[in-house]
GROMACS .gro file of C-alpha atoms in nm:
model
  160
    1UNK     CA    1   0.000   0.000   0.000
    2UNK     CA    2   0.276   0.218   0.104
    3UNK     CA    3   0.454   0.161  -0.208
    4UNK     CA    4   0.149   0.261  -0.443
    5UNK     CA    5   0.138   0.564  -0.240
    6UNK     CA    6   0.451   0.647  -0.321
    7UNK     CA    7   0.436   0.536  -0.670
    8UNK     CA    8   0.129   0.752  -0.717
    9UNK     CA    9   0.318   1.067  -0.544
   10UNK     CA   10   0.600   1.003  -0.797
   11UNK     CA   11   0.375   0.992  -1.111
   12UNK     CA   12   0.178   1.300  -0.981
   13UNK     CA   13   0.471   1.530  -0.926
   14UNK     CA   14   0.641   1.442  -1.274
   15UNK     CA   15   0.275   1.512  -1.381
   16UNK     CA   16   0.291   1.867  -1.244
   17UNK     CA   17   0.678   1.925  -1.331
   18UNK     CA   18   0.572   1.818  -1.739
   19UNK     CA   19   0.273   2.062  -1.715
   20UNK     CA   20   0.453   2.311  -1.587
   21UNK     CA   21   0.828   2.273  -1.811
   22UNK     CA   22   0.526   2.285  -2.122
   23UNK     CA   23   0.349   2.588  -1.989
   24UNK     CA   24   0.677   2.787  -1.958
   25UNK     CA   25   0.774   2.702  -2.283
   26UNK     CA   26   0.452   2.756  -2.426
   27UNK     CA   27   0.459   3.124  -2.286
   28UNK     CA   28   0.798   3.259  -2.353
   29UNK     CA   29   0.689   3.098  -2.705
   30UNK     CA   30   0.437   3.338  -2.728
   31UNK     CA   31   0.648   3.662  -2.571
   32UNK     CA   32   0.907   3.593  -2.873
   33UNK     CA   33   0.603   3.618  -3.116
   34UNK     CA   34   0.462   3.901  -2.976
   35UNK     CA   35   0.754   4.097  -3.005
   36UNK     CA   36   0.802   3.984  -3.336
   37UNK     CA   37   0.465   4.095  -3.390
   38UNK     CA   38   0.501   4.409  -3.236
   39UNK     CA   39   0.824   4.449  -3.414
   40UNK     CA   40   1.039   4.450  -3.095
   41UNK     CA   41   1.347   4.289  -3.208
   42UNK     CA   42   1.559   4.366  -2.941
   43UNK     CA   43   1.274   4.213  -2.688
   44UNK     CA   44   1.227   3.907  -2.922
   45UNK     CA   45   1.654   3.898  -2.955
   46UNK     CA   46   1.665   3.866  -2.579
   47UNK     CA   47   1.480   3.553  -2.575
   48UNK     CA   48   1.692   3.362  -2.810
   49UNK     CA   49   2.048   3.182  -2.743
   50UNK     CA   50   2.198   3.460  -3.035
   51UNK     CA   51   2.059   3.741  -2.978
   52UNK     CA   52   2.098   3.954  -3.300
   53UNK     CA   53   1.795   4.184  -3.340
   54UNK     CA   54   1.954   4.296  -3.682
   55UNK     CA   55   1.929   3.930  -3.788
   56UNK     CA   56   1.541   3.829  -3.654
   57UNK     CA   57   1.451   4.081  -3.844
   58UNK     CA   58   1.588   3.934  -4.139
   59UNK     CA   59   1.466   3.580  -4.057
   60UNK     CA   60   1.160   3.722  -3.954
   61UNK     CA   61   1.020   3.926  -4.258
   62UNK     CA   62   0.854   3.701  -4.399
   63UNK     CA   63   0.587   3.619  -4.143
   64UNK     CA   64   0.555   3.986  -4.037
   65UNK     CA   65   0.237   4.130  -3.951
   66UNK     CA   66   0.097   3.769  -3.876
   67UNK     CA   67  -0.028   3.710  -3.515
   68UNK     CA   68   0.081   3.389  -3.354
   69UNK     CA   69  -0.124   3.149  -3.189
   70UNK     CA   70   0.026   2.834  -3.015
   71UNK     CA   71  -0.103   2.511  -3.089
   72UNK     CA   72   0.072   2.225  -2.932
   73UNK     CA   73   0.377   2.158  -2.763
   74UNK     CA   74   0.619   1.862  -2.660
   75UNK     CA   75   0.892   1.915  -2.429
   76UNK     CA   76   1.132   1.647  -2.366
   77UNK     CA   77   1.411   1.745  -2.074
   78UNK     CA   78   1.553   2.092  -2.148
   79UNK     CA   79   1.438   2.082  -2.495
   80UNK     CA   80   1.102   2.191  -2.629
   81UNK     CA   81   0.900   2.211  -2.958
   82UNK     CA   82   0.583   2.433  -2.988
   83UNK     CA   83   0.370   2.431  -3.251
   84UNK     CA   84   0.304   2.741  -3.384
   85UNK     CA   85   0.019   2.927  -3.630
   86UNK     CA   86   0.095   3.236  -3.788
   87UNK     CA   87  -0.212   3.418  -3.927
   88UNK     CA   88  -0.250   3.685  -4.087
   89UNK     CA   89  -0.184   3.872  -4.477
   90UNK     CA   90  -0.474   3.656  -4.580
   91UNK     CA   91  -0.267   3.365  -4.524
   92UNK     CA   92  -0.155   3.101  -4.232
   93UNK     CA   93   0.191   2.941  -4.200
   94UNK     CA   94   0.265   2.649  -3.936
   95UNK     CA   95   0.637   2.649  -3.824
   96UNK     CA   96   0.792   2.505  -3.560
   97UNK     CA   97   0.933   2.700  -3.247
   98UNK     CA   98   1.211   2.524  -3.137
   99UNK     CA   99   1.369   2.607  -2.784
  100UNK     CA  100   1.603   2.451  -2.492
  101UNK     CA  101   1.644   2.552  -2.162
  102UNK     CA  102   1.949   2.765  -2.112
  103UNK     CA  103   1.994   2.922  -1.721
  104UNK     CA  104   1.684   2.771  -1.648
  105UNK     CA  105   1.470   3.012  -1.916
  106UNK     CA  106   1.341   2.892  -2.195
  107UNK     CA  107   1.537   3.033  -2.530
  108UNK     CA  108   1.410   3.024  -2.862
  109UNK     CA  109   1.695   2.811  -3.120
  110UNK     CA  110   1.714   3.053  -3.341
  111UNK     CA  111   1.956   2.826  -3.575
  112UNK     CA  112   1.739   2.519  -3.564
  113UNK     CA  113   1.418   2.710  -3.580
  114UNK     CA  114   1.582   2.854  -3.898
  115UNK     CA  115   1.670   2.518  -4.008
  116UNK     CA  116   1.310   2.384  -3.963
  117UNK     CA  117   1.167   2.694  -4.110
  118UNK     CA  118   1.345   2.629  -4.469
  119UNK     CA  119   1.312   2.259  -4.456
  120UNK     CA  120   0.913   2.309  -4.422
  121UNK     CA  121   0.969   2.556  -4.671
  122UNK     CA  122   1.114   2.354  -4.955
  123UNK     CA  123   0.915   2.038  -4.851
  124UNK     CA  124   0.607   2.289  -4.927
  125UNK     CA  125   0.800   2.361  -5.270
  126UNK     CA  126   0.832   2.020  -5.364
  127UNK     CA  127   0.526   1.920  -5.299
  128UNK     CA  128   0.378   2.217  -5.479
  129UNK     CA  129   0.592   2.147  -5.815
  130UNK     CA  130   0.518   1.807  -5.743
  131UNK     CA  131   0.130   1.837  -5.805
  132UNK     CA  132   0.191   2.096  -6.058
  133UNK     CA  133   0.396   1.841  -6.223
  134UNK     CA  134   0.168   1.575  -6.184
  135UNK     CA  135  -0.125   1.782  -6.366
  136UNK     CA  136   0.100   1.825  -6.622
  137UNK     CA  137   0.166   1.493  -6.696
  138UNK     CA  138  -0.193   1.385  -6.679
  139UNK     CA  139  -0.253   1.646  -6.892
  140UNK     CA  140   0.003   1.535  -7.153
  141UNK     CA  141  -0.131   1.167  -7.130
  142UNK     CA  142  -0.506   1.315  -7.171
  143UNK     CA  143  -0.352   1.425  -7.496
  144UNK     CA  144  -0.165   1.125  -7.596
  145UNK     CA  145  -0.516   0.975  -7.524
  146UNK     CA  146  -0.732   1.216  -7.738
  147UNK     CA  147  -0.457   1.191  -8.020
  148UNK     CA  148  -0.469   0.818  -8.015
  149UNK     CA  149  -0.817   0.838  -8.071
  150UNK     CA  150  -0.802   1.092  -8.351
  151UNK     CA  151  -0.563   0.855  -8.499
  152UNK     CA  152  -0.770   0.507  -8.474
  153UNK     CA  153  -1.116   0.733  -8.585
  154UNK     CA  154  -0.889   0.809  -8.889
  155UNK     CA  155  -0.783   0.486  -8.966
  156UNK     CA  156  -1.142   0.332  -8.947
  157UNK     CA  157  -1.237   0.604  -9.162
  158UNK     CA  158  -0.952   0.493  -9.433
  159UNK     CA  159  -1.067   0.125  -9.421
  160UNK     CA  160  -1.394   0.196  -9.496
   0.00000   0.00000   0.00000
């Protein structure tokens, strides 16, 4: 019994530590967004491992003037990913914020969120040419089709 207890105890504080290691991340998350929103890049520098206002705004330009909104997250130790939703310009981007503990803060990983950022990027590019392709191609065998078609009607027509 005493042992269960105990057991229990464990599983319930780990319980509480996850919630709360997921909640922190979650929120400084959303501080570096809102300063990126508000265009506060020395605010949204400070809660990165390189802080380099100069270059978030950079990396940044092309999601400005979307509002974020955090979807998920999974933290594992002192690392953390959030999922992120960026709305806004009539459009709505999904990225990954990627972050580790550093101090005992949560930082944003500038370099790997970077990293993730283009590789969702030209994954989105591939698969785009990829279904253009694709149309194209069933588009060129539609009119191998019709021209086969043309070419047995003709032949029929010669026979006769």
């Amino acid at each position: 019994m005493m042992k269960n207890l105990s057991l229990i105890s464990i599983l319930l504080s780990l319980f509480v530590l996850t919630a709360c290691a997921t909640q922190g991340a979650n929120k400084q998350a959303k501080n570096f967004w809102q300063a990126v929103e508000q265009e506060n890049f020395d605010a949204a520098a400070r809660l990165t491992i390189n802080p380099s206002p100069t270059k978030l705004r950079l990396l940044t330009a092309p999601v400005r003037g979307m509002s974020a909104e955090m979807i998920d997250s999974k933290v594992e130790g002192d690392k953390a990913v959030v999922l992120t939703k960026l709305v806004g310009n009539g459009n709505s981007e999904y990225l990954m914020t990627i972050m580790v503990k550093h101090d005992g803060a949560w930082l944003i990983d500038d370099q790997a969120m970077l990293k993730s950022a283009v590789t969702y990027r030209l994954n989105r590019f591939a698969s785009e040419v990829s279904v253009e392709a694709s149309a194209v191609l069933e588009q060129a065998m539609q009119d191998l089709e019709d021209s086969w078609q043309d070419i047995q009607r003709e032949l029929e027509k010669q026979a006769k």
